[in-house]
Coordinates of C-alpha atoms and ligand atoms in Angstrom, one line a residue:
M650 CA 393.5 143.7 111.7
P651 CA 396.5 141.5 112.5
A652 CA 396.0 139.5 115.7
L653 CA 397.3 141.1 118.9
K654 CA 400.5 139.2 119.8
V655 CA 400.9 138.5 123.6
L656 CA 403.6 136.5 125.3
I657 CA 402.3 135.1 128.6
T658 CA 404.8 133.9 131.2
G659 CA 405.0 132.3 134.6
Y660 CA 406.7 129.4 136.3
E661 CA 404.0 126.8 135.5
A662 CA 401.5 126.0 132.8
A663 CA 399.1 123.0 132.6
P664 CA 399.3 120.4 131.2
F665 CA 403.0 120.6 130.9
F666 CA 403.8 121.4 134.5
K667 CA 401.3 122.3 137.3
R668 CA 401.6 122.7 141.0
G669 CA 398.7 125.1 141.7
G670 CA 396.1 127.4 140.3
L671 CA 398.6 129.5 138.3
G672 CA 399.3 126.4 136.3
D673 CA 395.6 126.1 135.4
V674 CA 395.4 129.7 134.4
L675 CA 398.4 129.6 132.1
G676 CA 397.0 126.4 130.6
S677 CA 393.6 127.8 129.9
L678 CA 393.6 131.6 129.6
P679 CA 395.7 131.6 126.4
K680 CA 393.4 129.2 124.7
A681 CA 390.4 131.4 125.6
L682 CA 392.3 134.4 124.3
R683 CA 393.1 132.7 121.0
D684 CA 389.4 132.0 120.6
I685 CA 388.7 135.7 120.6
G686 CA 391.5 136.6 118.2
V687 CA 394.5 137.2 120.4
D688 CA 397.7 135.5 119.3
A689 CA 398.6 134.4 122.9
R690 CA 401.6 132.3 123.4
V691 CA 403.1 130.9 126.6
I692 CA 406.7 130.7 127.8
I693 CA 407.9 128.7 130.8
P694 CA 411.1 126.9 131.8
Y695 CA 411.9 123.6 130.2
Y696 CA 411.9 121.5 133.4
E697 CA 413.2 117.9 133.2
D698 CA 409.6 116.8 134.1
I699 CA 408.4 118.4 130.8
E700 CA 411.4 117.1 128.8
K701 CA 410.5 113.6 129.8
K702 CA 407.1 114.0 128.2
S703 CA 408.3 115.9 125.1
A704 CA 407.0 113.3 122.6
R705 CA 403.6 113.3 124.1
F706 CA 403.4 117.1 124.0
R707 CA 404.9 117.3 120.5
I708 CA 407.7 119.5 121.7
N709 CA 410.6 120.2 119.3
K710 CA 413.8 122.2 119.5
I711 CA 413.6 125.4 117.5
G712 CA 416.9 127.1 118.2
E713 CA 419.3 128.5 120.8
Y714 CA 420.8 131.8 122.0
S715 CA 423.1 133.0 124.8
I716 CA 422.7 135.4 127.7
V717 CA 425.3 136.9 130.0
F718 CA 424.4 136.1 133.6
G719 CA 426.9 137.6 136.0
S720 CA 430.3 136.9 134.4
D721 CA 429.1 133.7 132.7
I722 CA 427.9 133.2 129.2
E723 CA 424.9 130.8 129.5
H724 CA 423.3 128.9 126.6
I725 CA 419.5 128.8 126.3
G726 CA 417.8 126.1 124.3
V727 CA 414.4 127.1 122.9
Y728 CA 411.8 124.4 122.5
G729 CA 408.3 124.7 121.2
G730 CA 405.0 123.0 121.1
P731 CA 401.7 124.4 119.7
H732 CA 401.5 128.0 121.0
V733 CA 404.0 127.4 123.7
Y734 CA 407.8 127.9 124.2
F735 CA 410.1 126.4 126.7
L736 CA 413.5 127.7 127.7
S737 CA 416.1 125.2 128.6
N738 CA 419.4 125.5 130.6
R739 CA 420.7 122.6 132.6
K740 CA 422.1 124.7 135.5
Y741 CA 419.2 127.1 136.1
L742 CA 416.0 125.8 134.5
S743 CA 415.9 122.0 134.7
S744 CA 413.9 121.8 138.0
I745 CA 412.5 124.2 140.6
N746 CA 415.2 125.1 143.0
T747 CA 414.4 124.2 146.5
R748 CA 417.8 124.8 148.1
G749 CA 417.2 128.1 149.7
R750 CA 415.5 131.3 148.8
N751 CA 418.5 133.0 147.1
K752 CA 419.0 130.1 144.7
K753 CA 415.4 130.3 143.7
I754 CA 415.6 134.1 143.2
D755 CA 418.7 133.6 141.0
Q756 CA 416.9 130.9 139.1
F757 CA 414.0 133.1 138.2
A758 CA 416.2 136.1 137.6
F759 CA 417.9 133.9 135.1
F760 CA 414.6 132.9 133.5
D761 CA 413.4 136.5 133.4
L762 CA 416.5 137.7 131.6
A763 CA 416.2 134.7 129.2
V764 CA 412.6 135.7 128.4
V765 CA 413.6 139.3 127.7
E766 CA 416.3 138.0 125.3
F767 CA 413.8 135.6 123.8
S768 CA 411.8 138.5 122.4
H769 CA 414.8 139.2 120.1
F770 CA 415.4 135.6 119.3
I771 CA 411.8 134.9 118.2
L772 CA 411.6 138.0 116.1
E773 CA 414.7 136.9 114.1
K774 CA 413.7 133.3 114.0
K775 CA 409.9 133.4 113.4
K776 CA 409.2 137.1 112.7
W777 CA 407.0 137.1 115.8
Y778 CA 407.3 140.0 118.2
P779 CA 405.0 140.4 121.2
R780 CA 403.2 143.7 121.6
L781 CA 402.8 142.9 125.3
I782 CA 404.3 140.6 127.9
H783 CA 401.9 139.3 130.5
C784 CA 403.9 138.4 133.6
N785 CA 402.5 136.3 136.4
D786 CA 403.6 136.4 140.0
W787 CA 407.0 137.1 141.5
H788 CA 408.8 134.5 139.4
T789 CA 408.5 136.9 136.4
G790 CA 408.8 140.1 138.5
F791 CA 412.2 141.2 137.0
I792 CA 410.9 141.2 133.4
P793 CA 409.2 144.7 133.6
L794 CA 412.5 146.1 135.0
L795 CA 414.7 144.3 132.4
I796 CA 412.6 145.1 129.4
E797 CA 412.9 148.8 130.1
Q798 CA 409.5 149.8 128.5
R799 CA 410.7 148.4 125.1
I800 CA 407.6 146.1 125.3
P801 CA 404.7 147.1 127.7
T802 CA 404.0 144.7 130.5
L803 CA 401.1 143.5 132.6
L804 CA 401.9 141.9 135.9
T805 CA 399.2 139.8 137.4
I806 CA 399.4 139.0 141.1
H807 CA 398.1 135.5 141.8
N808 CA 399.2 135.6 145.4
L809 CA 400.7 138.6 147.1
N810 CA 402.1 136.5 149.9
Y811 CA 404.8 135.0 147.7
Q812 CA 407.0 137.9 146.8
G813 CA 410.5 136.6 146.2
W814 CA 412.6 138.1 148.9
G815 CA 416.4 137.5 148.6
S816 CA 419.8 138.9 148.5
S817 CA 420.3 142.0 146.3
K818 CA 423.4 140.3 144.9
V819 CA 421.1 139.0 142.2
L820 CA 421.1 142.5 140.7
D821 CA 424.8 142.0 139.9
L822 CA 424.0 138.8 138.0
L823 CA 421.4 140.8 136.0
H824 CA 423.8 143.8 135.5
V825 CA 421.1 146.0 137.0
K826 CA 422.4 149.2 138.6
D827 CA 421.2 150.0 142.1
E828 CA 419.8 153.2 140.7
A829 CA 417.2 151.2 138.8
V830 CA 415.8 149.6 142.0
K831 CA 416.3 152.6 144.2
E832 CA 412.7 153.3 144.9
L833 CA 411.7 150.0 146.5
K834 CA 415.0 149.9 148.3
R835 CA 413.6 152.6 150.6
G836 CA 411.2 150.2 152.1
V837 CA 413.4 147.2 152.5
P838 CA 416.8 146.3 154.0
V839 CA 419.6 147.4 151.6
T840 CA 420.9 143.9 151.2
E841 CA 417.6 142.6 150.1
V842 CA 415.5 142.6 147.0
N843 CA 411.9 142.0 146.6
V844 CA 411.2 140.7 143.1
L845 CA 407.4 141.1 143.1
G846 CA 407.9 144.6 144.4
E847 CA 410.2 145.4 141.5
G848 CA 407.5 144.0 139.1
I849 CA 404.8 146.2 140.7
L850 CA 407.0 149.3 140.4
H851 CA 408.1 148.7 136.8
A852 CA 405.2 147.0 135.1
T853 CA 403.0 149.1 132.8
R854 CA 400.0 147.8 134.6
V855 CA 399.2 145.6 137.5
S856 CA 396.2 143.3 137.9
T857 CA 395.1 140.6 140.2
V858 CA 392.7 137.7 140.1
S859 CA 389.5 139.0 141.6
P860 CA 387.9 142.3 142.4
S861 CA 387.7 141.6 146.1
Y862 CA 391.3 140.6 146.4
A863 CA 392.2 143.8 144.4
K864 CA 390.4 145.7 147.1
E865 CA 392.0 143.8 149.9
I866 CA 395.6 144.2 148.7
T867 CA 395.2 147.9 148.0
S868 CA 393.5 148.8 151.3
D869 CA 394.5 146.4 154.1
Y870 CA 397.9 147.9 154.9
D871 CA 399.7 145.4 157.2
G872 CA 403.2 146.9 157.3
D873 CA 404.2 145.2 154.1
P874 CA 406.0 147.9 152.0
I875 CA 404.5 146.4 148.9
H876 CA 401.1 147.6 149.9
L877 CA 402.3 151.2 149.7
Y878 CA 403.2 150.7 146.1
L879 CA 399.9 149.0 145.3
K880 CA 398.1 151.7 147.1
R881 CA 399.9 154.3 145.1
R882 CA 398.9 152.6 141.9
E883 CA 395.3 152.5 143.1
K884 CA 395.4 156.3 143.8
E885 CA 396.5 156.9 140.2
G886 CA 393.0 156.1 139.1
K887 CA 390.8 153.2 138.2
D888 CA 392.4 152.2 135.0
H889 CA 395.9 152.5 136.3
G890 CA 395.1 151.0 139.6
V891 CA 395.0 147.3 140.3
M892 CA 392.3 145.7 138.2
G893 CA 390.8 142.4 139.5
I894 CA 389.8 139.9 136.8
V895 CA 388.3 136.6 138.1
N896 CA 389.9 133.5 136.7
G897 CA 387.9 131.0 134.7
I898 CA 388.5 127.2 134.5
D899 CA 389.2 125.0 131.5
Y900 CA 385.9 123.3 130.6
E901 CA 387.8 120.6 128.7
T902 CA 390.0 119.6 131.6
W903 CA 387.2 119.8 134.1
N904 CA 384.4 118.1 132.3
P905 CA 382.1 116.0 134.4
K906 CA 380.1 114.8 131.3
Y907 CA 376.9 115.6 133.1
D908 CA 374.9 118.8 133.6
A909 CA 372.0 120.3 135.6
N910 CA 369.6 117.9 133.9
S911 CA 371.6 114.7 134.1
W912 CA 373.7 115.0 137.2
E913 CA 371.9 112.9 139.7
K914 CA 372.6 109.3 138.6
A915 CA 376.1 110.1 137.6
K916 CA 377.0 111.8 140.8
K917 CA 375.5 109.1 142.9
K918 CA 377.6 106.5 141.0
N919 CA 380.8 108.7 141.4
K920 CA 380.2 109.0 145.1
K921 CA 379.6 105.3 145.6
L922 CA 382.9 104.4 143.8
L923 CA 384.8 107.0 145.8
L924 CA 383.4 105.8 149.2
K925 CA 384.1 102.2 148.3
S926 CA 387.7 102.9 147.3
M927 CA 388.2 104.8 150.6
G928 CA 386.4 102.2 152.7
L929 CA 383.9 104.7 154.0
A930 CA 380.2 104.2 154.7
D931 CA 377.5 106.1 152.8
R932 CA 377.2 109.5 154.5
P933 CA 377.3 113.1 153.4
T934 CA 380.8 113.5 152.2
F935 CA 383.0 116.6 152.5
C936 CA 386.4 117.0 150.8
F937 CA 389.4 119.4 151.0
I938 CA 391.8 119.7 148.0
G939 CA 394.8 122.0 148.2
R940 CA 398.2 122.9 149.2
M941 CA 398.8 122.2 152.9
A942 CA 400.0 125.7 153.7
G943 CA 399.0 128.2 156.4
Q944 CA 396.9 130.2 153.9
K945 CA 394.6 127.2 153.3
G946 CA 393.3 127.2 156.9
L947 CA 393.6 123.4 157.7
D948 CA 393.8 124.2 161.4
I949 CA 390.3 125.7 161.1
L950 CA 389.1 122.6 159.3
I951 CA 390.6 120.2 161.9
K952 CA 388.9 122.1 164.7
A953 CA 385.6 122.0 162.9
I954 CA 386.0 118.2 162.2
D955 CA 386.6 117.6 165.9
K956 CA 383.4 119.5 166.9
I957 CA 381.3 117.8 164.2
L958 CA 382.5 114.2 164.8
Q959 CA 382.7 114.2 168.5
G960 CA 380.2 111.5 169.6
K961 CA 378.6 111.6 166.2
N962 CA 379.0 109.8 163.0
A963 CA 377.3 112.2 160.7
A964 CA 379.8 112.8 157.9
N965 CA 382.8 111.7 155.9
F966 CA 385.8 114.0 155.4
I967 CA 388.4 113.2 152.7
L968 CA 391.5 115.5 152.5
L969 CA 393.9 115.7 149.6
G970 CA 397.0 117.8 149.6
S971 CA 400.6 118.1 150.7
G972 CA 402.9 120.7 152.0
V973 CA 404.1 122.0 155.4
P974 CA 405.2 118.9 157.5
S975 CA 403.6 120.2 160.7
I976 CA 400.2 120.6 158.9
E977 CA 400.5 117.2 157.4
K978 CA 401.2 115.8 160.8
M979 CA 398.1 117.5 162.3
V980 CA 395.9 116.3 159.5
N981 CA 397.2 112.7 159.9
K982 CA 396.5 112.8 163.6
T983 CA 392.8 113.6 162.9
A984 CA 392.6 110.7 160.3
N985 CA 393.9 108.3 163.0
K986 CA 391.5 109.6 165.6
Y987 CA 388.4 109.2 163.4
K988 CA 389.1 106.1 161.5
D989 CA 385.5 105.6 160.4
N990 CA 385.0 109.0 159.0
V991 CA 388.3 110.7 157.9
R992 CA 390.7 109.8 155.1
V993 CA 393.8 111.7 154.2
E994 CA 395.9 111.5 151.0
L995 CA 399.1 113.4 151.5
S996 CA 400.2 113.8 147.9
Y997 CA 399.8 115.8 144.7
N998 CA 397.4 113.6 142.7
E999 CA 395.4 115.0 139.8
E1000 CA 393.5 111.8 139.1
F1001 CA 392.4 111.5 142.7
A1002 CA 391.5 115.2 142.7
H1003 CA 389.1 114.6 139.8
K1004 CA 387.5 111.7 141.7
L1005 CA 387.1 113.9 144.8
Y1006 CA 385.5 116.8 142.9
A1007 CA 383.2 114.3 141.1
G1008 CA 382.2 112.1 144.1
S1009 CA 382.0 114.5 147.1
D1010 CA 378.8 116.2 148.1
F1011 CA 380.6 119.3 149.5
I1012 CA 384.0 120.9 149.3
I1013 CA 385.4 122.8 152.3
I1014 CA 387.6 125.9 151.6
P1015 CA 388.6 127.4 154.9
S1016 CA 391.3 129.7 153.4
R1017 CA 392.5 132.7 155.5
Y1018 CA 392.8 134.6 152.2
E1019 CA 392.2 133.5 148.7
P1020 CA 393.1 135.7 145.7
C1021 CA 390.8 133.8 143.4
G1022 CA 390.6 130.1 144.2
L1023 CA 389.8 127.7 141.5
I1024 CA 388.8 124.7 143.5
Q1025 CA 385.3 126.2 144.3
M1026 CA 384.7 126.7 140.6
I1027 CA 385.9 123.3 139.6
A1028 CA 383.8 121.7 142.4
M1029 CA 380.7 123.5 141.3
R1030 CA 381.3 122.4 137.7
Y1031 CA 380.9 118.9 139.2
G1032 CA 377.8 119.8 141.2
T1033 CA 379.8 119.7 144.5
I1034 CA 378.7 122.5 146.8
P1035 CA 381.4 124.7 148.3
I1036 CA 381.5 125.8 152.0
A1037 CA 384.0 128.5 151.9
A1038 CA 385.5 131.4 153.9
K1039 CA 384.1 134.8 152.9
T1040 CA 387.2 136.3 151.4
G1041 CA 388.8 137.3 148.1
G1042 CA 387.8 135.4 145.0
L1043 CA 385.7 133.0 147.1
K1044 CA 383.4 135.9 147.9
D1045 CA 383.2 136.9 144.3
T1046 CA 382.4 133.5 142.8
I1047 CA 380.1 131.9 145.4
S1048 CA 376.5 133.2 146.0
H1049 CA 375.7 132.4 149.6
A1050 CA 372.8 129.9 150.0
K1051 CA 372.4 129.6 146.3
N1052 CA 375.3 127.7 144.9
G1053 CA 377.4 127.4 148.1
F1054 CA 377.9 128.7 151.6
L1055 CA 380.1 131.4 152.9
F1056 CA 381.3 131.7 156.5
K1057 CA 383.3 134.3 158.4
K1058 CA 386.9 133.8 157.5
G1059 CA 389.1 132.3 160.2
S1060 CA 386.1 131.1 162.1
A1061 CA 386.0 127.4 163.0
S1062 CA 382.5 127.9 164.6
G1063 CA 381.4 129.6 161.3
L1064 CA 382.6 126.5 159.4
V1065 CA 380.8 124.2 161.9
E1066 CA 377.6 126.1 161.3
G1067 CA 378.1 125.8 157.5
V1068 CA 378.6 122.0 157.8
K1069 CA 375.5 121.7 160.0
I1070 CA 373.4 123.6 157.5
A1071 CA 374.9 121.4 154.7
L1072 CA 373.9 118.3 156.7
M1073 CA 370.4 119.7 157.0
I1074 CA 370.2 120.5 153.3
C1075 CA 371.1 116.8 152.7
Q1076 CA 367.9 115.8 154.5
S1077 CA 365.8 117.7 152.1
H1078 CA 366.2 116.4 148.6
S1079 CA 364.5 119.4 146.9
L1080 CA 366.8 122.0 148.7
Y1081 CA 369.9 119.9 147.9
E1082 CA 368.8 119.5 144.3
K1083 CA 368.2 123.2 143.9
M1084 CA 371.7 124.0 145.1
V1085 CA 373.4 121.4 143.0
K1086 CA 371.6 122.6 139.9
S1087 CA 372.4 126.2 140.7
A1088 CA 376.1 125.3 141.0
L1089 CA 376.1 123.3 137.8
Q1090 CA 374.5 126.3 136.0
T1091 CA 376.9 128.9 137.1
D1092 CA 379.3 129.9 134.3
F1093 CA 382.9 129.6 135.2
S1094 CA 384.2 129.4 131.7
W1095 CA 386.8 131.9 130.5
N1096 CA 384.4 133.6 128.2
K1097 CA 383.8 136.8 130.2
S1098 CA 387.3 137.1 131.8
A1099 CA 389.2 136.5 128.5
K1100 CA 387.4 139.4 127.0
L1101 CA 388.3 141.6 130.0
Y1102 CA 392.0 140.6 129.6
K1103 CA 391.8 141.4 125.9
E1104 CA 390.4 144.9 126.6
L1105 CA 393.1 145.5 129.2
Y1106 CA 395.8 144.4 126.8
L1107 CA 394.5 146.8 124.1
D1108 CA 394.3 149.6 126.6
I1109 CA 397.9 149.0 127.7
I1110 CA 399.3 149.0 124.2
K1111 CA 397.4 152.2 123.4
E1112 CA 399.5 154.2 126.0
Ligands
ADP1462 P1 396.4 127.7 144.7 O1 396.8 128.3 143.4 O2 396.5 128.6 145.9 O3 397.2 126.4 145.0 P2 393.8 127.3 143.6 O4 392.5 127.0 144.2 O5 393.8 128.5 142.8 O6 394.9 127.3 144.7 O7 394.2 126.1 142.6 C1 394.6 124.9 143.0 C2 394.7 123.9 141.8 O8 395.6 122.9 142.1 C3 393.4 123.2 141.4 O9 393.4 122.9 140.1 C4 393.5 122.0 142.3 O10 392.7 120.9 141.8 C5 395.0 121.6 142.2 N1 395.5 120.9 143.4 C6 395.8 121.4 144.6 N2 396.3 120.5 145.4 C7 396.3 119.4 144.7 C8 396.7 118.0 145.0 N3 397.2 117.7 146.2 N4 396.5 117.1 144.0 C9 396.0 117.4 142.8 N5 395.6 118.7 142.5 C10 395.8 119.6 143.4

């Protein structure tokens, strides 16, 4: 049987360009799919940051085509590496637009239209035609509408909170008639468009990145019109509802080079090096890695640190991340207050992230919601025990008191309790060892989830 051809798209894909978990997924899921016989290829914009590294990634130009965007004819350069395509256009695709929400919506509307046209280009050029387009997050939300069922689509929601709201003027640029988006328009102001909402309405199927998050977004109605559409899909029955498939992690990228039998010496060494480079004393060490956004619950962590460190000197906290300036300021204040125990690195730094995963004893994940979350899985792969809020994918991947700890989401006192228990566990070598081993033995590879995606793809193209 010829391999199932699938085009997977989103705004980022590791190792070419990564800013968050979606990048990890688009970097690793396609590889896992190819291992089980799916001809999975990825397509993302050709940002300047990628272009600069084109030699390293063995990227070559393979052709070009044009699209009509508004009243302009725009040229698209197509570049390719192994199993990956990049679309280039100086004006729209050279970097992520940060100058206002409408600009960003226009940028990804442009990308989506270019992806739709790409399906014709690649058929002509390489005789390759996708049986299915796998869209990810709002950035690709216009594709199901624009492709008009010519190719079935799966839309995976990695974070419902980012929906791509903007002026409906973008519809003129795409030559989409108001009629086509009429349905969602009932729920939103007439001058607005919600790109993710359009995706949910027009995709052949919708999925998300954990069963618990699937339940949360189809049941917790909070006034967001998108919930009504998700709920409606859910009502249409199990298979046509919103399926939750937990992400895996790339075992090559995240490879500690030790396992449940050989971890102890290596982890001790990693910790020693980390603490030395940070100028911290040898104490139980807790880290945080992530975007500094409201979702990630840094305010909860800061409150907990205050309670734990007041008058005591029991632990180290090392925080890595960047984002909202007010959150960065709050975090910095705490670092200044507890100079002996807290360190903050306000940047995006993959090398340092690896060192933190490898050298910390625990990772704290106080998220208010977490669709899947990769950091708990990566941490466990390094034998670093997660202390995480009981929500979404965190709930689905952490077994409380076995390979990590779960506390009530949003609760600083719950987190303080979790940290106290963790400190107690550190006193007992056998308990700590048992947890580390359990974390190291949990399977977070893509094996299981890639098979679920393959089954879902096959199911979708059968329709
Ligand atoms: P999200 O997708 O919401 O940002 P995830 O937990 O799914 O969160 O994935 C986050 C990914 O981004 C992980 O691979 C993590 O290591 C990485 N990451 C987050 N912040 C940073 C940072 N400041 N520096 C380096 N890597 C980071």
